[in-house]
mmCIF file of C-alpha atoms in Angstrom:
data_model
loop_
_atom_site.group_PDB
_atom_site.id
_atom_site.type_symbol
_atom_site.label_atom_id
_atom_site.label_comp_id
_atom_site.label_asym_id
_atom_site.label_seq_id
_atom_site.Cartn_x
_atom_site.Cartn_y
_atom_site.Cartn_z
ATOM 1 C CA UNK A 1 25.142 -1.372 11.104
ATOM 2 C CA UNK A 2 25.780 -1.881 14.861
ATOM 3 C CA UNK A 3 28.808 -1.885 16.980
ATOM 4 C CA UNK A 4 30.395 -4.491 19.569
ATOM 5 C CA UNK A 5 31.039 -2.169 22.593
ATOM 6 C CA UNK A 6 34.037 -4.962 23.910
ATOM 7 C CA UNK A 7 35.871 -5.450 20.807
ATOM 8 C CA UNK A 8 34.805 -1.549 19.379
ATOM 9 C CA UNK A 9 34.117 -3.511 15.867
ATOM 10 C CA UNK A 10 31.500 -1.961 13.620
ATOM 11 C CA UNK A 11 29.394 -4.170 11.255
ATOM 12 C CA UNK A 12 27.645 -3.174 8.226
ATOM 13 C CA UNK A 13 25.403 -4.778 6.212
ATOM 14 C CA UNK A 14 24.620 -3.427 2.680
ATOM 15 C CA UNK A 15 23.105 -3.814 -0.778
ATOM 16 C CA UNK A 16 26.721 -4.266 -2.573
ATOM 17 C CA UNK A 17 27.035 -4.576 -6.568
ATOM 18 C CA UNK A 18 24.200 -3.639 -9.146
ATOM 19 C CA UNK A 19 20.708 -3.546 -7.619
ATOM 20 C CA UNK A 20 18.201 -5.306 -8.828
ATOM 21 C CA UNK A 21 16.001 -5.673 -6.373
ATOM 22 C CA UNK A 22 12.542 -3.952 -8.346
ATOM 23 C CA UNK A 23 13.974 -6.030 -11.488
ATOM 24 C CA UNK A 24 11.416 -8.347 -13.350
ATOM 25 C CA UNK A 25 14.454 -10.218 -14.307
ATOM 26 C CA UNK A 26 15.457 -10.686 -10.857
ATOM 27 C CA UNK A 27 15.934 -14.456 -9.477
ATOM 28 C CA UNK A 28 17.962 -17.134 -7.174
ATOM 29 C CA UNK A 29 21.100 -16.811 -10.110
ATOM 30 C CA UNK A 30 20.722 -12.925 -10.344
ATOM 31 C CA UNK A 31 19.646 -12.166 -6.594
ATOM 32 C CA UNK A 32 20.150 -8.468 -5.082
ATOM 33 C CA UNK A 33 24.054 -9.101 -3.723
ATOM 34 C CA UNK A 34 23.664 -8.600 0.270
ATOM 35 C CA UNK A 35 26.675 -8.214 2.147
ATOM 36 C CA UNK A 36 28.218 -8.186 5.296
ATOM 37 C CA UNK A 37 31.491 -5.891 5.921
ATOM 38 C CA UNK A 38 33.412 -5.533 9.138
ATOM 39 C CA UNK A 39 35.948 -2.758 11.003
ATOM 40 C CA UNK A 40 38.055 -2.768 14.047
ATOM 41 C CA UNK A 41 39.501 0.654 13.166
ATOM 42 C CA UNK A 42 36.441 2.972 13.673
ATOM 43 C CA UNK A 43 36.060 2.428 10.408
ATOM 44 C CA UNK A 44 39.289 3.346 8.319
ATOM 45 C CA UNK A 45 39.672 0.184 6.995
ATOM 46 C CA UNK A 46 36.209 -2.929 6.421
ATOM 47 C CA UNK A 47 36.999 -6.210 5.329
ATOM 48 C CA UNK A 48 36.006 -7.981 2.248
ATOM 49 C CA UNK A 49 32.944 -8.415 1.925
ATOM 50 C CA UNK A 50 31.445 -11.292 3.032
ATOM 51 C CA UNK A 51 27.865 -12.626 1.348
ATOM 52 C CA UNK A 52 24.885 -13.230 3.992
ATOM 53 C CA UNK A 53 23.404 -15.906 4.582
ATOM 54 C CA UNK A 54 21.474 -17.242 6.610
ATOM 55 C CA UNK A 55 21.757 -21.507 8.125
ATOM 56 C CA UNK A 56 18.134 -21.867 8.168
ATOM 57 C CA UNK A 57 17.879 -20.361 4.578
ATOM 58 C CA UNK A 58 14.672 -23.559 3.543
ATOM 59 C CA UNK A 59 12.075 -21.060 5.146
ATOM 60 C CA UNK A 60 13.026 -17.796 2.764
ATOM 61 C CA UNK A 61 12.814 -20.329 -0.214
ATOM 62 C CA UNK A 62 9.998 -22.034 0.603
ATOM 63 C CA UNK A 63 8.307 -18.646 0.169
ATOM 64 C CA UNK A 64 9.769 -17.679 -3.361
ATOM 65 C CA UNK A 65 11.786 -15.388 -2.507
ATOM 66 C CA UNK A 66 14.463 -14.273 -5.166
ATOM 67 C CA UNK A 67 15.701 -10.586 -4.282
ATOM 68 C CA UNK A 68 15.989 -9.294 -0.509
ATOM 69 C CA UNK A 69 17.314 -6.293 0.999
ATOM 70 C CA UNK A 70 17.771 -4.806 4.640
ATOM 71 C CA UNK A 71 16.181 -2.527 6.727
ATOM 72 C CA UNK A 72 17.929 1.272 6.112
ATOM 73 C CA UNK A 73 19.779 2.350 9.167
ATOM 74 C CA UNK A 74 20.978 0.672 12.494
ATOM 75 C CA UNK A 75 20.695 -3.017 14.019
ATOM 76 C CA UNK A 76 18.990 -3.756 17.062
ATOM 77 C CA UNK A 77 21.889 -5.461 19.685
ATOM 78 C CA UNK A 78 20.710 -6.560 22.927
ATOM 79 C CA UNK A 79 23.616 -6.470 25.216
ATOM 80 C CA UNK A 80 21.141 -8.720 27.807
ATOM 81 C CA UNK A 81 21.305 -12.203 25.426
ATOM 82 C CA UNK A 82 24.628 -10.968 22.539
ATOM 83 C CA UNK A 83 21.824 -11.709 20.024
ATOM 84 C CA UNK A 84 21.967 -8.928 16.748
ATOM 85 C CA UNK A 85 18.032 -8.447 15.717
ATOM 86 C CA UNK A 86 17.558 -6.930 11.864
ATOM 87 C CA UNK A 87 14.769 -7.086 9.478
ATOM 88 C CA UNK A 88 14.895 -7.926 6.065
ATOM 89 C CA UNK A 89 12.594 -7.833 3.096
ATOM 90 C CA UNK A 90 12.199 -10.629 0.126
ATOM 91 C CA UNK A 91 10.370 -10.657 -3.620
ATOM 92 C CA UNK A 92 9.017 -13.428 -5.656
ATOM 93 C CA UNK A 93 10.000 -12.928 -9.795
ATOM 94 C CA UNK A 94 6.889 -10.493 -9.942
ATOM 95 C CA UNK A 95 6.112 -6.638 -11.543
ATOM 96 C CA UNK A 96 7.314 -3.325 -9.342
ATOM 97 C CA UNK A 97 3.286 -3.199 -9.192
ATOM 98 C CA UNK A 98 2.182 -6.383 -8.373
ATOM 99 C CA UNK A 99 4.797 -6.550 -5.441
ATOM 100 C CA UNK A 100 5.561 -3.376 -3.315
ATOM 101 C CA UNK A 101 1.958 -4.122 -1.905
ATOM 102 C CA UNK A 102 2.387 -6.995 -0.767
ATOM 103 C CA UNK A 103 6.164 -7.542 0.099
ATOM 104 C CA UNK A 104 7.067 -9.544 2.964
ATOM 105 C CA UNK A 105 9.682 -8.395 5.919
ATOM 106 C CA UNK A 106 11.068 -11.354 8.058
ATOM 107 C CA UNK A 107 13.175 -11.046 11.474
ATOM 108 C CA UNK A 108 16.531 -12.383 11.447
ATOM 109 C CA UNK A 109 19.374 -13.016 14.097
ATOM 110 C CA UNK A 110 22.638 -13.525 15.124
ATOM 111 C CA UNK A 111 24.129 -15.318 17.775
ATOM 112 C CA UNK A 112 27.800 -14.162 17.068
ATOM 113 C CA UNK A 113 28.167 -11.418 16.475
ATOM 114 C CA UNK A 114 27.842 -11.447 12.661
ATOM 115 C CA UNK A 115 29.383 -14.391 11.490
ATOM 116 C CA UNK A 116 26.178 -16.459 11.908
ATOM 117 C CA UNK A 117 22.556 -15.987 11.129
ATOM 118 C CA UNK A 118 19.221 -16.992 11.681
ATOM 119 C CA UNK A 119 15.686 -16.719 10.065
ATOM 120 C CA UNK A 120 13.445 -16.088 13.158
ATOM 121 C CA UNK A 121 9.987 -15.599 11.888
ATOM 122 C CA UNK A 122 8.700 -18.754 9.764
ATOM 123 C CA UNK A 123 6.387 -16.520 8.088
ATOM 124 C CA UNK A 124 6.875 -12.789 6.568
ATOM 125 C CA UNK A 125 4.981 -10.057 6.844
ATOM 126 C CA UNK A 126 3.482 -7.602 4.771
ATOM 127 C CA UNK A 127 5.743 -4.932 5.839
ATOM 128 C CA UNK A 128 9.377 -3.140 4.309
ATOM 129 C CA UNK A 129 12.138 -1.767 5.951
ATOM 130 C CA UNK A 130 10.923 -2.661 10.027
ATOM 131 C CA UNK A 131 13.367 -2.383 12.982
ATOM 132 C CA UNK A 132 13.496 -4.205 16.384
ATOM 133 C CA UNK A 133 13.261 -3.219 20.425
ATOM 134 C CA UNK A 134 13.315 -4.358 23.181
ATOM 135 C CA UNK A 135 10.595 -3.436 25.358
ATOM 136 C CA UNK A 136 11.094 -3.294 29.327
ATOM 137 C CA UNK A 137 9.118 -6.617 29.836
ATOM 138 C CA UNK A 138 11.987 -8.358 27.905
ATOM 139 C CA UNK A 139 9.497 -9.240 25.402
ATOM 140 C CA UNK A 140 10.749 -8.595 21.956
ATOM 141 C CA UNK A 141 8.832 -5.722 19.327
ATOM 142 C CA UNK A 142 8.999 -5.255 15.933
ATOM 143 C CA UNK A 143 8.389 -1.178 14.273
ATOM 144 C CA UNK A 144 6.413 -1.994 11.094
ATOM 145 C CA UNK A 145 6.787 -0.076 7.809
ATOM 146 C CA UNK A 146 3.213 -1.137 6.023
ATOM 147 C CA UNK A 147 0.707 0.648 3.557
ATOM 148 C CA UNK A 148 -1.670 3.486 5.569
ATOM 149 C CA UNK A 149 0.551 3.525 8.686
ATOM 150 C CA UNK A 150 2.905 1.936 10.899
ATOM 151 C CA UNK A 151 1.872 -0.751 12.824
ATOM 152 C CA UNK A 152 3.903 -1.500 16.866
ATOM 153 C CA UNK A 153 3.571 -5.547 16.567
ATOM 154 C CA UNK A 154 5.115 -8.171 19.461
ATOM 155 C CA UNK A 155 7.141 -10.478 18.324
ATOM 156 C CA UNK A 156 6.140 -14.028 20.521
ATOM 157 C CA UNK A 157 8.597 -17.123 20.676
ATOM 158 C CA UNK A 158 7.334 -20.608 20.084
ATOM 159 C CA UNK A 159 8.025 -23.722 21.287
ATOM 160 C CA UNK A 160 10.008 -24.705 18.227
ATOM 161 C CA UNK A 161 12.672 -21.901 18.860
ATOM 162 C CA UNK A 162 10.930 -20.101 16.246
ATOM 163 C CA UNK A 163 9.742 -16.891 16.200
ATOM 164 C CA UNK A 164 5.907 -15.477 15.083
ATOM 165 C CA UNK A 165 4.288 -12.091 14.129
ATOM 166 C CA UNK A 166 1.800 -11.585 17.496
ATOM 167 C CA UNK A 167 -0.025 -8.661 18.806
ATOM 168 C CA UNK A 168 -0.394 -5.221 17.410
ATOM 169 C CA UNK A 169 0.527 -2.604 19.911
ATOM 170 C CA UNK A 170 -0.197 0.043 18.621
ATOM 171 C CA UNK A 171 0.007 2.331 15.218
ATOM 172 C CA UNK A 172 1.113 5.205 14.052
ATOM 173 C CA UNK A 173 0.311 8.202 10.912
ATOM 174 C CA UNK A 174 3.166 6.977 8.214
ATOM 175 C CA UNK A 175 3.257 7.411 5.077
ATOM 176 C CA UNK A 176 4.971 4.191 4.167
ATOM 177 C CA UNK A 177 8.498 5.205 4.818
ATOM 178 C CA UNK A 178 11.571 4.286 6.746
ATOM 179 C CA UNK A 179 11.706 4.619 10.710
ATOM 180 C CA UNK A 180 13.422 3.919 13.760
ATOM 181 C CA UNK A 181 12.769 3.050 17.277
ATOM 182 C CA UNK A 182 14.222 2.168 20.409
ATOM 183 C CA UNK A 183 13.911 2.441 23.622
ATOM 184 C CA UNK A 184 15.672 4.257 26.472
ATOM 185 C CA UNK A 185 15.908 5.293 30.320
ATOM 186 C CA UNK A 186 15.828 8.409 31.754
ATOM 187 C CA UNK A 187 15.908 9.092 35.226
ATOM 188 C CA UNK A 188 14.506 5.759 36.296
ATOM 189 C CA UNK A 189 11.901 5.732 33.692
ATOM 190 C CA UNK A 190 11.394 3.311 30.651
ATOM 191 C CA UNK A 191 10.624 5.055 27.613
ATOM 192 C CA UNK A 192 9.318 4.103 23.808
ATOM 193 C CA UNK A 193 11.266 6.414 21.383
ATOM 194 C CA UNK A 194 10.183 6.551 17.250
ATOM 195 C CA UNK A 195 10.899 8.539 14.687
ATOM 196 C CA UNK A 196 9.279 8.853 11.024
ATOM 197 C CA UNK A 197 7.216 10.459 9.011
ATOM 198 C CA UNK A 198 3.754 11.440 10.350
ATOM 199 C CA UNK A 199 2.260 12.687 7.952
ATOM 200 C CA UNK A 200 0.009 11.185 5.253
ATOM 201 C CA UNK A 201 2.621 12.446 2.712
ATOM 202 C CA UNK A 202 6.873 12.576 3.091
ATOM 203 C CA UNK A 203 7.717 15.368 5.329
ATOM 204 C CA UNK A 204 7.630 15.928 9.125
ATOM 205 C CA UNK A 205 10.133 13.631 10.440
ATOM 206 C CA UNK A 206 9.385 13.960 14.555
ATOM 207 C CA UNK A 207 9.733 11.744 17.607
ATOM 208 C CA UNK A 208 7.020 9.901 19.054
ATOM 209 C CA UNK A 209 7.018 9.273 22.765
ATOM 210 C CA UNK A 210 5.408 6.040 24.290
ATOM 211 C CA UNK A 211 5.516 5.169 28.252
ATOM 212 C CA UNK A 212 3.583 2.289 28.131
ATOM 213 C CA UNK A 213 6.088 -0.135 25.599
ATOM 214 C CA UNK A 214 4.408 1.324 22.579
ATOM 215 C CA UNK A 215 0.867 0.929 23.298
ATOM 216 C CA UNK A 216 -0.347 4.600 23.584
ATOM 217 C CA UNK A 217 1.762 7.336 22.825
ATOM 218 C CA UNK A 218 2.077 11.268 23.910
ATOM 219 C CA UNK A 219 -0.007 13.701 21.944
ATOM 220 C CA UNK A 220 2.847 16.284 21.470
ATOM 221 C CA UNK A 221 6.046 15.301 20.266
ATOM 222 C CA UNK A 222 9.500 16.522 19.073
ATOM 223 C CA UNK A 223 9.499 18.064 14.844
ATOM 224 C CA UNK A 224 12.560 17.376 14.094
ATOM 225 C CA UNK A 225 12.331 18.429 9.836
ATOM 226 C CA UNK A 226 8.600 20.152 9.005
ATOM 227 C CA UNK A 227 9.385 19.959 5.732
ATOM 228 C CA UNK A 228 9.805 17.189 3.111
ATOM 229 C CA UNK A 229 12.107 14.508 4.382
ATOM 230 C CA UNK A 230 12.154 10.529 4.518
ATOM 231 C CA UNK A 231 14.306 8.127 5.972
ATOM 232 C CA UNK A 232 15.865 9.202 9.467
ATOM 233 C CA UNK A 233 17.464 7.037 12.232
ATOM 234 C CA UNK A 234 17.865 7.770 15.959
ATOM 235 C CA UNK A 235 20.516 6.534 18.737
ATOM 236 C CA UNK A 236 20.929 7.581 22.762
ATOM 237 C CA UNK A 237 24.025 8.844 22.992
ATOM 238 C CA UNK A 238 23.581 8.652 26.657
ATOM 239 C CA UNK A 239 23.105 11.258 29.085
ATOM 240 C CA UNK A 240 19.409 12.143 28.338
ATOM 241 C CA UNK A 241 20.738 13.099 25.233
ATOM 242 C CA UNK A 242 19.318 11.378 21.434
ATOM 243 C CA UNK A 243 20.971 11.627 18.158
ATOM 244 C CA UNK A 244 18.503 11.063 14.988
ATOM 245 C CA UNK A 245 20.254 11.436 10.903
ATOM 246 C CA UNK A 246 17.539 12.538 8.774
ATOM 247 C CA UNK A 247 17.247 12.583 4.948
ATOM 248 C CA UNK A 248 16.124 16.392 4.623
ATOM 249 C CA UNK A 249 14.544 17.774 0.916
ATOM 250 C CA UNK A 250 17.325 20.287 -0.698
ATOM 251 C CA UNK A 251 14.700 22.831 -2.557
ATOM 252 C CA UNK A 252 17.906 23.515 -4.663
ATOM 253 C CA UNK A 253 18.001 19.787 -5.687
ATOM 254 C CA UNK A 254 14.629 18.344 -6.840
ATOM 255 C CA UNK A 255 14.408 15.012 -6.248
ATOM 256 C CA UNK A 256 17.594 14.620 -3.974
ATOM 257 C CA UNK A 257 17.869 14.660 -0.540
ATOM 258 C CA UNK A 258 20.393 16.498 2.226
ATOM 259 C CA UNK A 259 22.152 14.116 5.028
ATOM 260 C CA UNK A 260 22.013 15.171 8.074
ATOM 261 C CA UNK A 261 22.580 15.150 11.578
ATOM 262 C CA UNK A 262 20.713 16.872 14.842
ATOM 263 C CA UNK A 263 21.831 16.554 18.912
ATOM 264 C CA UNK A 264 18.050 16.609 20.750
#
């Protein structure tokens, strides 16, 4: 989800219809359907879902991707370039056990507020739901959900206009669970904030802080939820305030999470 500051339009990209991503029967003829929706009245009404396609879809076809979905949470909107960045995942037509450790992630962008999309990275990275952030020097980095830890990886622009995954700036403890990363400016100083389950299991959602563009992280973290938890999405509310949406374990309902908003 992302909102246009000038028009107030809200853009949402979501899986729609039957979710078949993990089905072994998933093919290009039976894909995971991903749609783009818009609202011009603060979410009261929505446009008819439009199929998400990429102008250079051959990039993904060459990798034999049979299904995809986009990372949960907010998309990154770069106000300087008027570009929207998003990460999406793709899978081959193999079993869950064979594919899951090697799930591929690509980065895509739109320069027309979501009407058309271009795959930025020619090659995928072994990662899942990931998020884009802009560093203080203007470069782009991706917070990658990977097996074993979370990697913050710089994106490099190539001579032909495509992008590639470059230097790993840092890693954070993570159980391979969706999180969120943003850049903020407080009292004239830039910071990178990362929310995730800072644990080896799905628990302990915390916000980590970096003062040097995600190369190192302060040892002190802000704990949002110390118990069982899962996904989180963080946003800059302005005036030094941060909001975070979390999934937190509900002990009274087995295997379910409550969705909660925290104002920090």
